[in-house]
XYZ file of N, CA and C in Angstrom:
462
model
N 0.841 -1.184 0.000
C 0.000 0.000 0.000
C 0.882 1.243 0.000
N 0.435 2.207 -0.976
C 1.307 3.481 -0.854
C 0.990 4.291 0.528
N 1.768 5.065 0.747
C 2.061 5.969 1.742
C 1.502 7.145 1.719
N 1.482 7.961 2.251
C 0.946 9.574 2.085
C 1.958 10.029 1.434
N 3.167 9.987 1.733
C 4.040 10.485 1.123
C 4.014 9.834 -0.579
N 4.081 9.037 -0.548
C 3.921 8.303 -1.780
C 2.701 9.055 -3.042
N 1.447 9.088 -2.947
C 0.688 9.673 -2.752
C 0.343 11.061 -3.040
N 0.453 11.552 -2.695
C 0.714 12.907 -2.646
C 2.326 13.643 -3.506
N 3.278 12.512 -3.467
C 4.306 13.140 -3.630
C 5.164 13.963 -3.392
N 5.462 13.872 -1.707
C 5.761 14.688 -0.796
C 6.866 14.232 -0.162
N 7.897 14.323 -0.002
C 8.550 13.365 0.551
C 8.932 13.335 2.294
N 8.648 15.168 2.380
C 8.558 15.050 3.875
C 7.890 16.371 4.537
N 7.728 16.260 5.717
C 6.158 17.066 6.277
C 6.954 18.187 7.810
N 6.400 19.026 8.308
C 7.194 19.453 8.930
C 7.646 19.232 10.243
N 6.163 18.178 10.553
C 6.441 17.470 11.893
C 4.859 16.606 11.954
N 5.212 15.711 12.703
C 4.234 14.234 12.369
C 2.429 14.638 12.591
N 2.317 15.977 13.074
C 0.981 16.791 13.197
C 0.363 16.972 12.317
N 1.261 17.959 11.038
C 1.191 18.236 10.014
C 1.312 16.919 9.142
N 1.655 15.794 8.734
C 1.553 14.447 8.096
C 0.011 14.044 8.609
N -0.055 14.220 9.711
C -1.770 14.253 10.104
C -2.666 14.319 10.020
N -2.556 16.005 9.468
C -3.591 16.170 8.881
C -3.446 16.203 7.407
N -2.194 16.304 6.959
C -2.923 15.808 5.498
C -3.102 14.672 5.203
N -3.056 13.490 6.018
C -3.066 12.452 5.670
C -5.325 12.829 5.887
N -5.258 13.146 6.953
C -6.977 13.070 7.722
C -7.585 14.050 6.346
N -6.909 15.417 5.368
C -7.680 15.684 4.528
C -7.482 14.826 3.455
N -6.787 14.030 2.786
C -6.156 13.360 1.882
C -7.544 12.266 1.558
N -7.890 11.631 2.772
C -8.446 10.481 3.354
C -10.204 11.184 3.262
N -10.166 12.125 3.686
C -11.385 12.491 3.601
C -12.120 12.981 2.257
N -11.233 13.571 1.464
C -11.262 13.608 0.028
C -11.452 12.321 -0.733
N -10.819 11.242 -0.077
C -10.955 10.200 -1.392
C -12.005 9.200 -0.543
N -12.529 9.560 0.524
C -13.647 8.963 1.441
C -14.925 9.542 0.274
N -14.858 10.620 0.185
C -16.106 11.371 -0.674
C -15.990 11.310 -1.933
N -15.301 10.680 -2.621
C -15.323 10.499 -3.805
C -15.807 9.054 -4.468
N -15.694 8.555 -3.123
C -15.302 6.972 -2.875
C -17.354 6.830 -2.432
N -17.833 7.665 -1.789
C -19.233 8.012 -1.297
C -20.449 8.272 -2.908
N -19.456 9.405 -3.514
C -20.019 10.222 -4.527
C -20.418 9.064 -5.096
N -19.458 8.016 -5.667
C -19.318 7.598 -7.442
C -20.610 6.598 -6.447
N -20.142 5.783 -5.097
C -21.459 5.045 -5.086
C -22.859 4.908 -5.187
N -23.038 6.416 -4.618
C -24.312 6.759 -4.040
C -24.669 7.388 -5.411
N -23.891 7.969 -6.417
C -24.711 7.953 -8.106
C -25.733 7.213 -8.615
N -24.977 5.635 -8.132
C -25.866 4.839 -8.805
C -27.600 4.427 -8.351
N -27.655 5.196 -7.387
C -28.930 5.693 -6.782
C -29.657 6.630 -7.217
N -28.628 7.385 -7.860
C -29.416 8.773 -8.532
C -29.074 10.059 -7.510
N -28.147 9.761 -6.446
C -28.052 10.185 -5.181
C -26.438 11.183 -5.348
N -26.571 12.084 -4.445
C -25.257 12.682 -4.103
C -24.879 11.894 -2.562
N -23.830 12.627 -2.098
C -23.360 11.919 -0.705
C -24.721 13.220 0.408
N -24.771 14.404 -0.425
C -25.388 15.306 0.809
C -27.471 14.820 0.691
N -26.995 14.404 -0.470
C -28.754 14.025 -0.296
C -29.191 12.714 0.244
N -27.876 11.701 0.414
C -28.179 10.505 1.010
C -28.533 11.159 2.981
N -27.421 11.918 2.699
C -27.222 12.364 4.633
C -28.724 12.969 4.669
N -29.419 14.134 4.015
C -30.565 14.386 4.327
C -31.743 13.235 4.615
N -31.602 12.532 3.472
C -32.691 11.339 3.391
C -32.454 10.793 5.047
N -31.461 10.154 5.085
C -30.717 9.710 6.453
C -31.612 10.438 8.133
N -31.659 11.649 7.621
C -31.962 12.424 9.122
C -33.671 12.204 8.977
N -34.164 12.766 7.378
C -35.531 12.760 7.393
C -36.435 11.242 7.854
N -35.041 10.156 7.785
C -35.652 9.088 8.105
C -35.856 9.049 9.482
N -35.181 9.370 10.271
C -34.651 8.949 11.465
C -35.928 10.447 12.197
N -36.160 11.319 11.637
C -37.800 11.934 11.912
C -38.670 11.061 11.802
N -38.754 10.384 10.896
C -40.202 9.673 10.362
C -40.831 9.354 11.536
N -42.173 9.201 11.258
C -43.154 10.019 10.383
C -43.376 11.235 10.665
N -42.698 11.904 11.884
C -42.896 13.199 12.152
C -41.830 14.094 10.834
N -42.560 15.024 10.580
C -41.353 15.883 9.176
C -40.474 17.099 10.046
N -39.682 17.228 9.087
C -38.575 18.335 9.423
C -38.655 19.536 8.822
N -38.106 20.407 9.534
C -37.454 21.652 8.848
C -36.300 21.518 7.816
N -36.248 22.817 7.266
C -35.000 22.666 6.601
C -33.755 23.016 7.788
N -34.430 23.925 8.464
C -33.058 24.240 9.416
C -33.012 23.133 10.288
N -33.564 22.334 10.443
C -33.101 21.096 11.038
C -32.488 19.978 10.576
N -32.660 20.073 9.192
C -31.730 19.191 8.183
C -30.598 19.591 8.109
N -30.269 20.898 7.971
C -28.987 21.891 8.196
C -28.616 21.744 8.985
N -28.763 22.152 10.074
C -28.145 21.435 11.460
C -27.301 20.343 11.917
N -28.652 19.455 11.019
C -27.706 18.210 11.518
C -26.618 16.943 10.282
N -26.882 17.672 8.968
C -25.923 17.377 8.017
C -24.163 17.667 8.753
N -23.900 16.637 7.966
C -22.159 16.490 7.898
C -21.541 17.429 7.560
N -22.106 18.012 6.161
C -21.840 18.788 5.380
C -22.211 20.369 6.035
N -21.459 21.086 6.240
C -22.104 22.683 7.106
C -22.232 23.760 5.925
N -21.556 23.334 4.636
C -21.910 24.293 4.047
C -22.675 23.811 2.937
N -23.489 22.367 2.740
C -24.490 22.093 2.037
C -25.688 23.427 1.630
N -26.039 23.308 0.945
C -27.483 23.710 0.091
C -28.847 23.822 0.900
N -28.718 23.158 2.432
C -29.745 22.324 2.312
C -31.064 22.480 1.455
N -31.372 23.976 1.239
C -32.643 24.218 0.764
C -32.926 23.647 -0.472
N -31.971 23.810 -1.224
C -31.297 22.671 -2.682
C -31.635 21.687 -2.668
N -30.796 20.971 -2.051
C -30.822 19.494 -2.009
C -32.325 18.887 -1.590
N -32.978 19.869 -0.511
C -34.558 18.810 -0.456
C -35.445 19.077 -1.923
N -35.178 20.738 -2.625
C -35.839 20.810 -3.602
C -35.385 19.235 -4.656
N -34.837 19.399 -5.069
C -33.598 17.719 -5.876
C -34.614 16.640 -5.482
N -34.417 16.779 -4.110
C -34.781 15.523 -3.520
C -36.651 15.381 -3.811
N -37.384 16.242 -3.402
C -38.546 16.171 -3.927
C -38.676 16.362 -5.708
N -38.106 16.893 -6.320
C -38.319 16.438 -7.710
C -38.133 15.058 -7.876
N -37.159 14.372 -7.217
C -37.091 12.808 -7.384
C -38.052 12.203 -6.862
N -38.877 12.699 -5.761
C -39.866 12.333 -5.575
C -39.651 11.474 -4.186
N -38.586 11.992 -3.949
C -37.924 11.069 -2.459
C -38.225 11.232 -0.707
N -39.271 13.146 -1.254
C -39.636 13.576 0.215
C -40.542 14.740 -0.521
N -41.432 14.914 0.431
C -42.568 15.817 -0.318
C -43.050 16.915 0.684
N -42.972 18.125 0.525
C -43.447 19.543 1.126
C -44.461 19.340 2.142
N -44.504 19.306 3.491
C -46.151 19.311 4.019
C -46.299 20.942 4.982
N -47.392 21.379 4.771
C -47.982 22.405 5.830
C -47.595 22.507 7.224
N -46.830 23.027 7.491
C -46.788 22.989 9.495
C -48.015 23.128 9.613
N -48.189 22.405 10.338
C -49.921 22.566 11.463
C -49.812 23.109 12.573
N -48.884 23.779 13.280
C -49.057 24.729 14.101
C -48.418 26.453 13.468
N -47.708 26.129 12.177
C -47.406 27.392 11.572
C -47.939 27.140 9.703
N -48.994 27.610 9.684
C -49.597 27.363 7.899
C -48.609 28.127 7.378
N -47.718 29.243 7.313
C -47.221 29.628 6.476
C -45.420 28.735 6.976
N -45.255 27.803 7.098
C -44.022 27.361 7.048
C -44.225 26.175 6.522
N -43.440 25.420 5.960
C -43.318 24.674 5.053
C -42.262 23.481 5.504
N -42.898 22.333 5.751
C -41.559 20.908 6.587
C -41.512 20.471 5.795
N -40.202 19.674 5.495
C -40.271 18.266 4.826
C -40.348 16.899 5.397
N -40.946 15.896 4.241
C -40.617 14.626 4.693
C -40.403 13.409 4.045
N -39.875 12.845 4.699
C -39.839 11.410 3.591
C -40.564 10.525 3.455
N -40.451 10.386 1.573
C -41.803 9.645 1.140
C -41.301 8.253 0.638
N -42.366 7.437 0.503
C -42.039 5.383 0.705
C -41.221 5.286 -0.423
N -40.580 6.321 -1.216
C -39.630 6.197 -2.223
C -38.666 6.249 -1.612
N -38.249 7.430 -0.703
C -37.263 7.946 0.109
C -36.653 6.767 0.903
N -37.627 6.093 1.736
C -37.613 4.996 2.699
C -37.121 3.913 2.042
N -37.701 4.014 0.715
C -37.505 2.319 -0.343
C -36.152 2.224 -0.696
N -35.143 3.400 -1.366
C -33.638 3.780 -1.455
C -33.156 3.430 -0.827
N -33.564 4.208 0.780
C -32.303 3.769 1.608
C -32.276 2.351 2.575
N -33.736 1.622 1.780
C -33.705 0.618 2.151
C -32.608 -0.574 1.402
N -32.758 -0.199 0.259
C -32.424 -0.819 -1.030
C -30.404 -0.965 -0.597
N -30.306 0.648 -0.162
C -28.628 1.135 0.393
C -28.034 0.320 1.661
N -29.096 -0.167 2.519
C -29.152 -0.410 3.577
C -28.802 -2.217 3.530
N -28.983 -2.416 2.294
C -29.216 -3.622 2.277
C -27.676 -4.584 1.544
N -27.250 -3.504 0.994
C -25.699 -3.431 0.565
C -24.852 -2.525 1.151
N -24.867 -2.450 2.575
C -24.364 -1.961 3.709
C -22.690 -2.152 3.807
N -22.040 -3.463 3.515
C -20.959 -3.992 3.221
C -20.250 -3.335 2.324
N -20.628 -2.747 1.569
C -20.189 -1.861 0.174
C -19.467 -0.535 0.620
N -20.497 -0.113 1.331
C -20.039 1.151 1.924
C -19.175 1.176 3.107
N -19.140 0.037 3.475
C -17.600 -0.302 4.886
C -16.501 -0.483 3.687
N -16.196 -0.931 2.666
C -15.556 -0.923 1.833
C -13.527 -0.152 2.131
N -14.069 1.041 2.452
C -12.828 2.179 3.358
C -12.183 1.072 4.419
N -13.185 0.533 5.225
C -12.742 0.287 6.569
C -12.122 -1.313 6.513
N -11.689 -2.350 5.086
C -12.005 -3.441 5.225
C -10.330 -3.739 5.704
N -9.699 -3.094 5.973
C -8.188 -3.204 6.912
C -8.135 -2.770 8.239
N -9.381 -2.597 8.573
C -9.540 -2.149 9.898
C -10.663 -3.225 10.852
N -9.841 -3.490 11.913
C -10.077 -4.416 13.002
C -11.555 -3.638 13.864
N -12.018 -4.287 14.407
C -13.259 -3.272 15.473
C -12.017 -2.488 16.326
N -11.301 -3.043 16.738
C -9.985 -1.767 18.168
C -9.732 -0.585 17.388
N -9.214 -1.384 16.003
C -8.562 -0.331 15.033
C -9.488 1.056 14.871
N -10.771 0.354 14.337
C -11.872 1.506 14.254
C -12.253 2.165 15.338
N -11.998 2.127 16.770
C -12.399 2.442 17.945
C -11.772 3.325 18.421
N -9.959 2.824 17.519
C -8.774 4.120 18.043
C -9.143 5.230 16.978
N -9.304 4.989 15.757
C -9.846 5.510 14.985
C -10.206 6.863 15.221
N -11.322 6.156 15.572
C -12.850 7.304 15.675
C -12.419 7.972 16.889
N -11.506 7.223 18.534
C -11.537 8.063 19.820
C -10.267 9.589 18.877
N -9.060 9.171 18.221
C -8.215 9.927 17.827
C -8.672 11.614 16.398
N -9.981 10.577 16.087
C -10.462 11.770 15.378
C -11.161 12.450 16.172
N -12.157 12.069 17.179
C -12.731 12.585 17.895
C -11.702 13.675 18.859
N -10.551 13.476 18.831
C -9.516 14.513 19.875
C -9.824 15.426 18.986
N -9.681 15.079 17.633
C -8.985 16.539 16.659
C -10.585 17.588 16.162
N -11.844 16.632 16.238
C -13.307 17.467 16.439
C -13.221 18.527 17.983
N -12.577 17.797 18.702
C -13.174 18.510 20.365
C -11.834 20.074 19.859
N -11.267 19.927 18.869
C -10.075 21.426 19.463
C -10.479 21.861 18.498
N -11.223 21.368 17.522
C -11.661 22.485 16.258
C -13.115 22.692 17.128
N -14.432 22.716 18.015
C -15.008 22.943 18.783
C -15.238 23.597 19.566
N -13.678 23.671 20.087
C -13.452 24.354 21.211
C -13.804 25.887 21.502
């Protein structure tokens, strides 16, 4: 397996922090590309799978958009975009707030549900990234990325 250095074509970094993080943007770049080309074959981007994702996890109660915003991966997504997309596909459909008529929720419709059932079901595909990684491995993983979320947070 090539190296970061390899890779990139770098041969050296200014101290093992900095190898760090470009290895963590390097990785995250070809994580989303690696997301993109799959989730195409759905008809899907990576930010409209994450919406579908949250609107599910509402069901049957619907969402806001600023609550889809919120809680996307993505902070500088579209969201307002992406649900329009997403209801032309026919994947979540506009309903009336009933305690506010002039605001407008979304939600997901048995198309929406049927996708990420369909995604859900070739689950293995999308671990794909992780198939050199042990459960510890993934555990140091996630605790060591999780250091580098809590100081960008801070």
């Amino acid at each position: 397996m090539p190296s970061i250095e390899q890779l990139i074509k770098q041969s050296t970094f200014s101290d093992e922090k900095h190898k760090a993080i470009i290895s963590v943007l390097y990785t995250a770049n070809a994580l989303n590309g690696f997301h993109e080309k799959y989730f195409s074959q759905y008809n899907l981007t990576t930010q409209q799978y994450n919406a579908l994702r949250i609107l599910r996890g509402q069901h049957p109660k619907p969402a806001t958009v600023n609550l889809i915003r919120e809680r996307m991966m993505d902070k500088m997504s579209d969201a307002s975009r992406i649900v329009e997309r997403l209801r032309k596909a026919g994947f979540v459909e506009r309903v009336v707030n009933k305690l506010d008529r002039r605001a407008v929720d979304v939600q997901i419709t048995q198309k929406g549900l049927d996708v990420l059932a369909e995604i859900d079901e070739h689950d293995e595909k999308t671990d794909i990234p992780t198939k050199y990684l042990n459960q510890q491995d993934a555990k140091e993983l996630s605790r060591l990325i999780g250091k580098m979320i809590d100081a960008l947070v801070e």
